Amino acid sequence: MHEIGREEVLRVLRDLGATKVLIQTPEGLKREAQGLADFLEENKIEAIISGDINYGACDPADGEAKRLGCDALIHLGHSYMTLHLEVPTIFVPAFAKVDVIPALEKNLDEIRKLGKRIALVTTAQHIHRLELARKFLEENGFEVLIGRGDSRVSWPGQVLGCNFSAAKVDADGILFIGAGYFHPIGVAMAVKKPTLAVNPYSGDAIWLDKEAERLVRKRWAQIAKAMDAQRFGVVTSTKKGQLRLAEARRIVRLLRGHGKYARLITMNHINYPALEGFDFDAYVVVACPRVPIDDYENWRKPVLTPREVEILLGLREDYEFDEILG
Ligand code: SF4
């Protein structure tokens, strides 16, 4: 499904003079990681694979690579994110081979319902097809806007689960190309405009507005559940691109300023079972926004985002999606 340019990786490693590397991979590219390690060792570069599953460019294993004495880190599956890294790091995004045009062609009538002026966004997996998609849509009478996005994203038009800056342009509606729900729901919640997701694998199109409304209702229910809470655990992550210490401290101060007990906690992989022994009534996750939004059903205590705490304390009325902006 994905292409990894092994020769290109080898060339960069040789330019760096690297003799030992750590390879980090998401769940879906484990076999590719293994194949790359075999290839590098055939070419006289020792390769170690990290067995920790990686979810994003926000979590590079550069510190581990350094401790292992590696000259470089190969981070598979995600595109470059601006972070201070301890060893040279090669980000190898996994570009999907699927053609996106047939799915766009099939759904042209649905796409027309977005309006004439549309913002086009996608994930790193399909970003290499974005210009082709733009051309196709322009030929079909649309005015297509591709937002630059901020410094957290690598390419114009790219969205992350925590950053929808590329979708914030002056368009009538947003067209998302890709599979999965979290990104397009995030777009719809963050941008608050009609959002249509076209899946290039299945050829299906789905409107996200209703999904986003449903999710916002669930989030209001979490806020309501936390209304009587007095003791808050404010959790941030030590993963480099999720460590929002200043924001976490701000939330602690806000809660304390409103007469609540609040304690700052850091952990690497944020999960409820690891927090269970503490004495808190509710939690605030100031790290990856996917944790409280995707995983809240597995938490026995209410778990909120920083923006939701502001609502809880009466400092904000409108619901806002939690984003990490660059
Ligand atoms: Fe993805 Fe979460 Fe990392 Fe953002 S913080 S890149 S959504 S894993």
Short mmCIF file of N, CA, C and O and ligand atoms in Angstrom, two decimals, residues 54-59 78 81 152 160-164 182-183 239 241-242 244 287-291 324, ligand 1:
data_model
loop_
_atom_site.label_atom_id
_atom_site.label_comp_id
_atom_site.label_asym_id
_atom_site.label_seq_id
_atom_site.Cartn_x
_atom_site.Cartn_y
_atom_site.Cartn_z
N ASN A 54 4.12 4.08 17.43
CA ASN A 54 4.18 5.53 17.35
C ASN A 54 2.94 6.07 16.66
O ASN A 54 2.49 5.53 15.66
N TYR A 55 2.37 7.14 17.22
CA TYR A 55 1.11 7.67 16.69
C TYR A 55 1.27 8.94 15.87
O TYR A 55 0.32 9.36 15.22
N GLY A 56 2.43 9.57 15.96
CA GLY A 56 2.53 10.83 15.22
C GLY A 56 3.93 11.40 15.23
O GLY A 56 4.80 10.97 16.00
N ALA A 57 4.14 12.40 14.36
CA ALA A 57 5.43 13.09 14.31
C ALA A 57 5.69 13.84 15.61
O ALA A 57 6.81 14.27 15.87
N CYS A 58 4.63 13.99 16.43
CA CYS A 58 4.76 14.66 17.72
C CYS A 58 5.55 13.82 18.72
O CYS A 58 5.85 14.29 19.80
N ASP A 59 5.85 12.57 18.36
CA ASP A 59 6.48 11.66 19.31
C ASP A 59 7.74 11.01 18.73
O ASP A 59 7.82 9.79 18.61
N HIS A 78 5.13 9.47 9.13
CA HIS A 78 4.64 10.83 9.37
C HIS A 78 5.60 11.85 8.76
O HIS A 78 6.78 11.57 8.58
N MET A 81 7.82 17.58 11.59
CA MET A 81 7.20 18.56 12.47
C MET A 81 8.34 19.36 13.11
O MET A 81 9.37 18.79 13.46
N ARG A 152 3.25 23.82 12.29
CA ARG A 152 3.14 22.42 12.77
C ARG A 152 2.92 21.44 11.61
O ARG A 152 3.14 20.25 11.76
N LEU A 160 -3.69 17.73 10.64
CA LEU A 160 -3.35 16.72 11.64
C LEU A 160 -4.56 16.59 12.55
O LEU A 160 -5.42 17.48 12.57
N GLY A 161 -4.61 15.57 13.37
CA GLY A 161 -5.72 15.43 14.30
C GLY A 161 -5.75 16.54 15.34
O GLY A 161 -6.74 16.73 16.03
N CYS A 162 -4.64 17.28 15.46
CA CYS A 162 -4.56 18.36 16.44
C CYS A 162 -4.38 19.72 15.78
O CYS A 162 -4.11 20.70 16.47
N ASN A 163 -4.46 19.79 14.46
CA ASN A 163 -4.17 21.06 13.80
C ASN A 163 -4.92 21.15 12.47
O ASN A 163 -4.63 20.40 11.54
N PHE A 164 -5.85 22.09 12.41
CA PHE A 164 -6.67 22.26 11.20
C PHE A 164 -6.44 23.64 10.59
O PHE A 164 -7.31 24.18 9.91
N PHE A 182 -11.75 10.84 12.35
CA PHE A 182 -11.29 11.83 13.32
C PHE A 182 -10.86 13.14 12.64
O PHE A 182 -11.24 14.23 13.10
N HIS A 183 -10.10 13.04 11.57
CA HIS A 183 -9.62 14.28 10.93
C HIS A 183 -10.77 15.12 10.38
O HIS A 183 -10.86 16.31 10.68
N LYS A 239 5.81 13.48 25.58
CA LYS A 239 6.12 13.36 24.15
C LYS A 239 6.41 14.77 23.63
O LYS A 239 5.63 15.69 23.90
N GLY A 241 6.20 16.65 21.00
CA GLY A 241 5.25 17.52 20.30
C GLY A 241 3.89 17.60 20.98
O GLY A 241 2.94 18.15 20.43
N GLN A 242 3.79 17.04 22.19
CA GLN A 242 2.52 17.11 22.94
C GLN A 242 2.71 17.79 24.29
O GLN A 242 1.76 17.94 25.04
N ARG A 244 2.68 20.46 26.48
CA ARG A 244 2.12 21.82 26.47
C ARG A 244 2.14 22.33 27.91
O ARG A 244 1.11 22.60 28.50
N ALA A 287 -2.60 17.72 26.11
CA ALA A 287 -1.61 17.02 25.28
C ALA A 287 -2.30 16.77 23.93
O ALA A 287 -2.92 17.70 23.41
N CYS A 288 -2.23 15.56 23.41
CA CYS A 288 -2.93 15.26 22.16
C CYS A 288 -4.44 15.35 22.37
O CYS A 288 -5.00 14.67 23.24
N PRO A 289 -5.15 16.19 21.60
CA PRO A 289 -6.60 16.32 21.78
C PRO A 289 -7.37 15.03 21.48
O PRO A 289 -8.53 14.90 21.86
N ARG A 290 -6.71 14.10 20.82
CA ARG A 290 -7.41 12.84 20.51
C ARG A 290 -7.66 12.04 21.78
O ARG A 290 -8.59 11.23 21.82
N VAL A 291 -6.82 12.22 22.80
CA VAL A 291 -6.95 11.38 24.01
C VAL A 291 -8.31 11.61 24.68
O VAL A 291 -9.09 10.67 24.81
N ILE A 324 -3.49 22.10 18.71
CA ILE A 324 -2.13 22.50 19.06
C ILE A 324 -1.62 23.29 17.85
O ILE A 324 -1.39 22.71 16.78
FE1 SF4 B 1 -1.50 13.26 15.90
FE2 SF4 B 1 -2.15 13.75 18.46
FE3 SF4 B 1 0.37 13.93 17.68
FE4 SF4 B 1 -1.39 15.73 16.86
S1 SF4 B 1 -0.71 15.41 18.98
S2 SF4 B 1 0.19 14.75 15.59
S3 SF4 B 1 -3.22 14.45 16.65
S4 SF4 B 1 -0.86 12.03 17.71
#
